[in-house]
mmCIF file of C-alpha atoms in Angstrom:
data_model
loop_
_atom_site.group_PDB
_atom_site.id
_atom_site.type_symbol
_atom_site.label_atom_id
_atom_site.label_comp_id
_atom_site.label_asym_id
_atom_site.label_seq_id
_atom_site.Cartn_x
_atom_site.Cartn_y
_atom_site.Cartn_z
ATOM 1 C CA LYS G 1 59.601 131.068 29.636
ATOM 2 C CA LEU G 2 58.089 128.195 31.635
ATOM 3 C CA LEU G 3 57.312 130.492 34.582
ATOM 4 C CA LYS G 4 55.660 133.055 32.286
ATOM 5 C CA PHE G 5 53.573 130.303 30.684
ATOM 6 C CA THR G 6 52.436 129.001 34.084
ATOM 7 C CA LYS G 7 51.472 132.481 35.280
ATOM 8 C CA ARG G 8 49.546 133.234 32.082
ATOM 9 C CA ASN G 9 47.857 129.833 32.056
ATOM 10 C CA ASN G 10 46.720 130.215 35.659
ATOM 11 C CA GLY G 11 45.163 133.524 34.723
ATOM 12 C CA GLU G 12 43.233 131.842 31.923
ATOM 13 C CA THR G 13 41.651 129.178 34.167
ATOM 14 C CA THR G 14 38.259 130.862 34.287
ATOM 15 C CA GLN G 15 38.202 131.353 30.530
ATOM 16 C CA THR G 16 39.151 127.702 29.977
ATOM 17 C CA ASP G 17 36.353 126.555 32.282
ATOM 18 C CA LEU G 18 33.819 128.619 30.305
ATOM 19 C CA PHE G 19 34.922 127.065 27.027
ATOM 20 C CA ALA G 20 34.848 123.599 28.634
ATOM 21 C CA ALA G 21 31.100 123.971 29.105
ATOM 22 C CA THR G 22 30.679 124.407 25.339
ATOM 23 C CA GLY G 23 32.881 121.438 24.512
ATOM 24 C CA LEU G 24 35.634 123.650 23.044
ATOM 25 C CA ASN G 25 39.248 123.268 24.150
ATOM 26 C CA ALA G 26 40.970 126.575 24.894
ATOM 27 C CA ALA G 27 44.039 125.046 26.566
ATOM 28 C CA SER G 28 47.322 126.843 25.967
ATOM 29 C CA LYS G 29 50.333 125.104 24.481
ATOM 30 C CA LEU G 30 53.923 125.605 25.578
ATOM 31 C CA ASN G 31 56.556 125.657 22.832
ATOM 32 C CA LEU G 32 60.114 125.716 24.164
ATOM 33 C CA ASP G 33 62.985 127.100 22.130
ATOM 34 C CA PRO G 34 65.844 124.710 21.228
ATOM 35 C CA ALA G 35 68.778 125.016 23.626
ATOM 36 C CA GLU G 36 71.973 123.232 24.575
ATOM 37 C CA ALA G 37 71.821 120.818 27.497
ATOM 38 C CA ALA G 38 72.518 122.561 30.806
ATOM 39 C CA GLU G 39 75.761 121.795 32.625
ATOM 40 C CA LYS G 40 75.561 119.792 35.851
ATOM 41 C CA GLN G 41 76.750 122.708 37.998
ATOM 42 C CA ASP G 42 74.108 125.006 36.479
ATOM 43 C CA LYS G 43 71.356 122.505 37.278
ATOM 44 C CA LEU G 44 72.530 122.333 40.894
ATOM 45 C CA LYS G 45 72.450 126.133 41.180
ATOM 46 C CA TRP G 46 68.882 126.149 39.842
ATOM 47 C CA GLU G 47 67.865 123.475 42.368
ATOM 48 C CA LYS G 48 69.256 125.561 45.220
ATOM 49 C CA GLU G 49 67.628 128.742 43.923
ATOM 50 C CA LEU G 50 64.172 127.248 43.348
ATOM 51 C CA LEU G 51 63.987 124.598 46.086
ATOM 52 C CA GLY G 52 66.404 125.874 48.721
ATOM 53 C CA VAL G 53 68.352 122.587 48.687
ATOM 54 C CA TYR G 54 70.566 120.598 46.330
ATOM 55 C CA LEU G 55 68.244 117.837 45.200
ATOM 56 C CA SER G 56 70.339 115.597 42.945
ATOM 57 C CA GLU G 57 73.749 115.939 44.640
ATOM 58 C CA HIS G 58 76.040 118.435 46.364
ATOM 59 C CA PRO G 59 78.193 120.584 44.009
ATOM 60 C CA LEU G 60 81.337 119.469 45.859
ATOM 61 C CA LYS G 61 80.700 115.806 45.084
ATOM 62 C CA GLY G 62 83.112 114.523 42.465
ATOM 63 C CA PHE G 63 85.797 117.065 43.308
ATOM 64 C CA GLU G 64 87.062 115.499 46.540
ATOM 65 C CA HIS G 65 90.242 114.304 44.814
ATOM 66 C CA CYS G 66 90.976 117.909 43.778
ATOM 67 C CA LEU G 67 91.170 119.115 47.368
ATOM 68 C CA PRO G 68 94.300 119.256 49.547
ATOM 69 C CA LYS G 69 94.876 116.027 51.499
ATOM 70 C CA GLU G 70 94.599 117.877 54.806
ATOM 71 C CA THR G 71 91.102 119.194 54.038
ATOM 72 C CA ILE G 72 88.779 118.605 57.002
ATOM 73 C CA ALA G 73 85.017 118.082 56.873
ATOM 74 C CA LEU G 74 83.169 121.068 58.279
ATOM 75 C CA ASN G 75 81.199 118.938 60.749
ATOM 76 C CA GLN G 76 84.504 117.910 62.365
ATOM 77 C CA LEU G 77 85.823 121.404 63.116
ATOM 78 C CA GLY G 78 84.522 121.273 66.691
ATOM 79 C CA GLN G 79 86.793 118.308 67.418
ATOM 80 C CA LYS G 80 89.951 120.363 66.956
ATOM 81 C CA PRO G 81 91.505 122.702 69.572
ATOM 82 C CA ASN G 82 90.987 126.439 69.451
ATOM 83 C CA MET G 83 93.385 128.273 67.088
ATOM 84 C CA SER G 84 94.293 125.045 65.257
ATOM 85 C CA PRO G 85 95.336 125.540 61.615
ATOM 86 C CA VAL G 86 92.773 124.084 59.196
ATOM 87 C CA VAL G 87 92.048 123.640 55.518
ATOM 88 C CA ALA G 88 88.386 123.477 54.569
ATOM 89 C CA ALA G 89 86.446 123.497 51.322
ATOM 90 C CA GLY G 90 82.857 124.079 50.360
ATOM 91 C CA VAL G 91 80.275 126.104 48.499
ATOM 92 C CA ILE G 92 79.740 129.717 49.538
ATOM 93 C CA GLN G 93 76.091 129.799 50.579
ATOM 94 C CA LYS G 94 75.773 133.217 52.169
ATOM 95 C CA ILE G 95 77.839 136.389 52.486
ATOM 96 C CA LYS G 96 77.190 138.983 55.170
ATOM 97 C CA ARG G 97 79.090 142.243 54.764
ATOM 98 C CA VAL G 98 79.673 144.470 57.778
ATOM 99 C CA ILE G 99 81.708 147.541 58.690
ATOM 100 C CA THR G 100 84.078 147.303 61.665
ATOM 101 C CA LYS G 101 84.397 149.934 64.405
ATOM 102 C CA ASN G 102 87.391 151.280 62.470
ATOM 103 C CA GLY G 103 85.212 151.812 59.413
ATOM 104 C CA GLN G 104 86.713 148.926 57.413
ATOM 105 C CA PRO G 105 84.704 146.250 55.574
ATOM 106 C CA MET G 106 84.801 142.593 56.586
ATOM 107 C CA MET G 107 82.633 139.565 55.833
ATOM 108 C CA PHE G 108 80.967 136.617 57.501
ATOM 109 C CA VAL G 109 80.805 133.821 54.938
ATOM 110 C CA THR G 110 78.729 130.655 55.314
ATOM 111 C CA LEU G 111 80.577 127.707 53.783
ATOM 112 C CA GLU G 112 78.861 124.374 53.129
ATOM 113 C CA ASP G 113 80.381 121.010 52.255
ATOM 114 C CA ILE G 114 78.745 117.593 51.834
ATOM 115 C CA LYS G 115 78.570 116.939 55.596
ATOM 116 C CA GLY G 116 77.891 120.307 57.186
ATOM 117 C CA SER G 117 78.480 124.039 57.251
ATOM 118 C CA ALA G 118 80.602 126.614 59.076
ATOM 119 C CA GLU G 119 81.132 130.338 59.222
ATOM 120 C CA VAL G 120 84.304 131.905 57.861
ATOM 121 C CA LEU G 121 85.511 135.260 59.180
ATOM 122 C CA VAL G 122 87.188 137.399 56.531
ATOM 123 C CA PHE G 123 88.881 140.344 58.215
ATOM 124 C CA PRO G 124 89.626 143.630 56.391
ATOM 125 C CA LYS G 125 93.239 142.952 55.417
ATOM 126 C CA ILE G 126 92.416 139.527 53.928
ATOM 127 C CA LEU G 127 89.255 140.847 52.279
ATOM 128 C CA GLU G 128 91.203 143.588 50.524
ATOM 129 C CA ALA G 129 93.503 141.001 48.935
ATOM 130 C CA THR G 130 90.814 138.413 48.094
ATOM 131 C CA ARG G 131 87.688 140.471 47.382
ATOM 132 C CA ASP G 132 87.024 138.952 43.953
ATOM 133 C CA LYS G 133 87.148 135.369 45.315
ATOM 134 C CA TRP G 134 84.013 135.647 47.470
ATOM 135 C CA LEU G 135 81.015 134.864 45.270
ATOM 136 C CA GLU G 136 77.893 132.978 46.308
ATOM 137 C CA GLU G 137 77.596 129.441 44.878
ATOM 138 C CA GLU G 138 81.348 129.311 44.208
ATOM 139 C CA ILE G 139 83.441 126.408 45.532
ATOM 140 C CA VAL G 140 86.473 127.623 47.483
ATOM 141 C CA ILE G 141 89.319 126.203 49.552
ATOM 142 C CA VAL G 142 89.975 128.171 52.738
ATOM 143 C CA ARG G 143 93.112 128.008 54.868
ATOM 144 C CA GLY G 144 93.043 129.558 58.305
ATOM 145 C CA LYS G 145 92.698 128.858 62.000
ATOM 146 C CA LEU G 146 89.818 128.004 64.300
ATOM 147 C CA THR G 147 88.189 130.220 66.871
ATOM 148 C CA ASP G 148 85.454 129.385 69.366
ATOM 149 C CA LYS G 149 85.388 132.836 70.924
ATOM 150 C CA ASP G 150 81.603 133.248 70.623
ATOM 151 C CA GLY G 151 80.735 129.700 71.635
ATOM 152 C CA SER G 152 80.619 128.247 68.116
ATOM 153 C CA THR G 153 83.568 127.118 66.038
ATOM 154 C CA LYS G 154 84.447 129.421 63.148
ATOM 155 C CA ILE G 155 87.327 129.706 60.692
ATOM 156 C CA ILE G 156 89.460 132.845 60.586
ATOM 157 C CA CYS G 157 90.512 133.039 56.941
ATOM 158 C CA ASP G 158 94.189 133.489 56.066
ATOM 159 C CA THR G 159 94.010 132.569 52.369
ATOM 160 C CA VAL G 160 91.333 131.475 49.903
ATOM 161 C CA GLU G 161 91.532 129.727 46.544
ATOM 162 C CA SER G 162 88.704 128.975 44.144
ATOM 163 C CA LEU G 163 88.234 125.454 42.825
ATOM 164 C CA ALA G 164 88.722 126.804 39.299
ATOM 165 C CA GLU G 165 92.113 128.233 40.297
ATOM 166 C CA ARG G 166 93.197 124.926 41.785
ATOM 167 C CA ILE G 167 92.071 122.983 38.728
ATOM 168 C CA SER G 168 94.073 125.323 36.480
ATOM 169 C CA LYS G 169 97.227 124.261 38.348
ATOM 170 C CA ILE G 170 96.837 120.539 37.584
ATOM 171 C CA GLN G 171 99.930 119.298 35.724
ATOM 172 C CA ARG G 172 99.260 115.569 35.463
ATOM 173 C CA LEU G 173 96.460 113.041 35.931
ATOM 174 C CA THR G 174 97.348 109.509 37.042
ATOM 175 C CA ILE G 175 94.700 106.785 36.896
ATOM 176 C CA ASP G 176 95.388 103.767 39.101
ATOM 177 C CA LEU G 177 93.975 100.648 37.453
ATOM 178 C CA LYS G 178 94.213 98.637 40.677
ATOM 179 C CA CYS G 179 90.486 99.283 40.884
ATOM 180 C CA THR G 180 90.126 96.745 38.044
ATOM 181 C CA PRO G 181 86.955 98.384 36.755
ATOM 182 C CA GLN G 182 84.482 96.314 34.773
ATOM 183 C CA PRO G 183 84.725 96.377 30.961
ATOM 184 C CA ASP G 184 81.769 98.761 30.627
ATOM 185 C CA LEU G 185 83.457 101.220 33.019
ATOM 186 C CA LEU G 186 86.704 101.000 31.065
ATOM 187 C CA GLN G 187 84.777 101.815 27.913
ATOM 188 C CA ARG G 188 83.163 104.833 29.587
ATOM 189 C CA LEU G 189 86.587 105.982 30.788
ATOM 190 C CA LYS G 190 88.010 105.613 27.287
ATOM 191 C CA LEU G 191 85.178 107.657 25.764
ATOM 192 C CA SER G 192 85.511 110.338 28.434
ATOM 193 C CA LEU G 193 89.236 110.720 27.748
ATOM 194 C CA GLN G 194 88.638 110.808 23.988
ATOM 195 C CA ASN G 195 85.995 113.509 24.387
ATOM 196 C CA ASN G 196 88.271 115.675 26.512
ATOM 197 C CA ILE G 197 91.617 115.558 24.693
ATOM 198 C CA GLY G 198 93.958 118.323 25.826
ATOM 199 C CA PRO G 199 97.465 119.269 26.971
ATOM 200 C CA VAL G 200 97.608 117.740 30.467
ATOM 201 C CA PRO G 201 99.391 114.351 30.350
ATOM 202 C CA VAL G 202 97.555 111.234 31.505
ATOM 203 C CA TYR G 203 99.290 108.208 33.038
ATOM 204 C CA PHE G 204 97.963 104.744 33.846
ATOM 205 C CA LYS G 205 99.410 102.942 36.855
ATOM 206 C CA THR G 206 99.551 99.153 36.540
ATOM 207 C CA ASN G 207 101.596 96.807 38.736
ATOM 208 C CA ARG G 208 103.930 99.589 39.914
ATOM 209 C CA GLN G 209 104.516 100.760 36.352
ATOM 210 C CA LEU G 210 103.450 104.078 34.856
ATOM 211 C CA VAL G 211 102.314 104.045 31.252
ATOM 212 C CA LYS G 212 101.744 107.363 29.513
ATOM 213 C CA ALA G 213 98.533 107.607 27.490
ATOM 214 C CA GLY G 214 98.751 108.472 23.809
ATOM 215 C CA ALA G 215 96.825 111.694 24.364
ATOM 216 C CA GLY G 216 96.428 114.129 27.228
ATOM 217 C CA ILE G 217 93.293 115.559 28.751
ATOM 218 C CA LYS G 218 91.672 118.973 28.797
ATOM 219 C CA ILE G 219 91.249 119.590 32.509
ATOM 220 C CA SER G 220 88.019 121.306 33.521
ATOM 221 C CA GLU G 221 85.363 120.992 36.196
ATOM 222 C CA ASN G 222 83.194 119.050 33.752
ATOM 223 C CA SER G 223 85.875 116.561 32.663
ATOM 224 C CA LEU G 224 86.978 115.905 36.251
ATOM 225 C CA LYS G 225 83.380 115.436 37.375
ATOM 226 C CA GLU G 226 82.790 113.032 34.496
ATOM 227 C CA ILE G 227 85.814 110.866 35.314
ATOM 228 C CA SER G 228 85.108 110.853 39.046
ATOM 229 C CA ALA G 229 81.636 109.476 38.272
ATOM 230 C CA ILE G 230 83.326 106.477 36.626
ATOM 231 C CA LEU G 231 86.189 105.728 39.045
ATOM 232 C CA PRO G 232 86.512 106.055 42.838
ATOM 233 C CA ALA G 233 88.456 109.070 44.109
ATOM 234 C CA ASP G 234 91.299 106.884 45.442
ATOM 235 C CA CYS G 235 91.996 105.702 41.880
ATOM 236 C CA LEU G 236 92.706 109.239 40.695
ATOM 237 C CA LYS G 237 95.810 111.242 41.509
ATOM 238 C CA LEU G 238 96.315 114.835 40.494
ATOM 239 C CA ASP G 239 99.720 116.519 40.475
ATOM 240 C CA ILE G 240 99.068 120.153 41.312
ATOM 241 C CA ALA G 241 101.661 122.909 41.091
#
């Protein structure tokens, strides 16, 4: 609606100037329809679509504690030997589909994390089993091995898992209070937990003791992002099946 208004208003510039000479105001007014506040991830997608970059933050930020411990930053792939096994995670930025000499489809996928980007090779057999996982702007975790055959380091995909799939496997959230957050942060944490009550148990770790919270949490990308904005990643532990 905003784009349509801008286009129409630009077309009325000459008319507005004519009325300005008479002292009359012919300026258009924009009335926006009521709508729910956009989710953080949606805003980031719009930034990328309109500006070509993530302006406020990278979509992966806040989900670092959800990733496997062995996940490597994409800008560090070149430091590992050829054919090394790797686990990497990032946002799918670009998908190039090609047909092999044998007439089978495969893909070249550009993956981007907070520190860099890399190309993922998805060969026909893997593509057949994971076709629905490869969507632009989706966050995925890729397991595979490195190849520098063409002079640049790439990942040969063996398996892929979406962030949403991984989040759905979370069985427990443990919050380590060694961080001794300030009272205002504790209050924000309390409100966040109260606003996201659900079936996944929550535990607080204090002085080597685990204390189970009175209510669990509804695990989602939004609730995890909200909590990670309050506490550092090393204060959060997720038990994933």
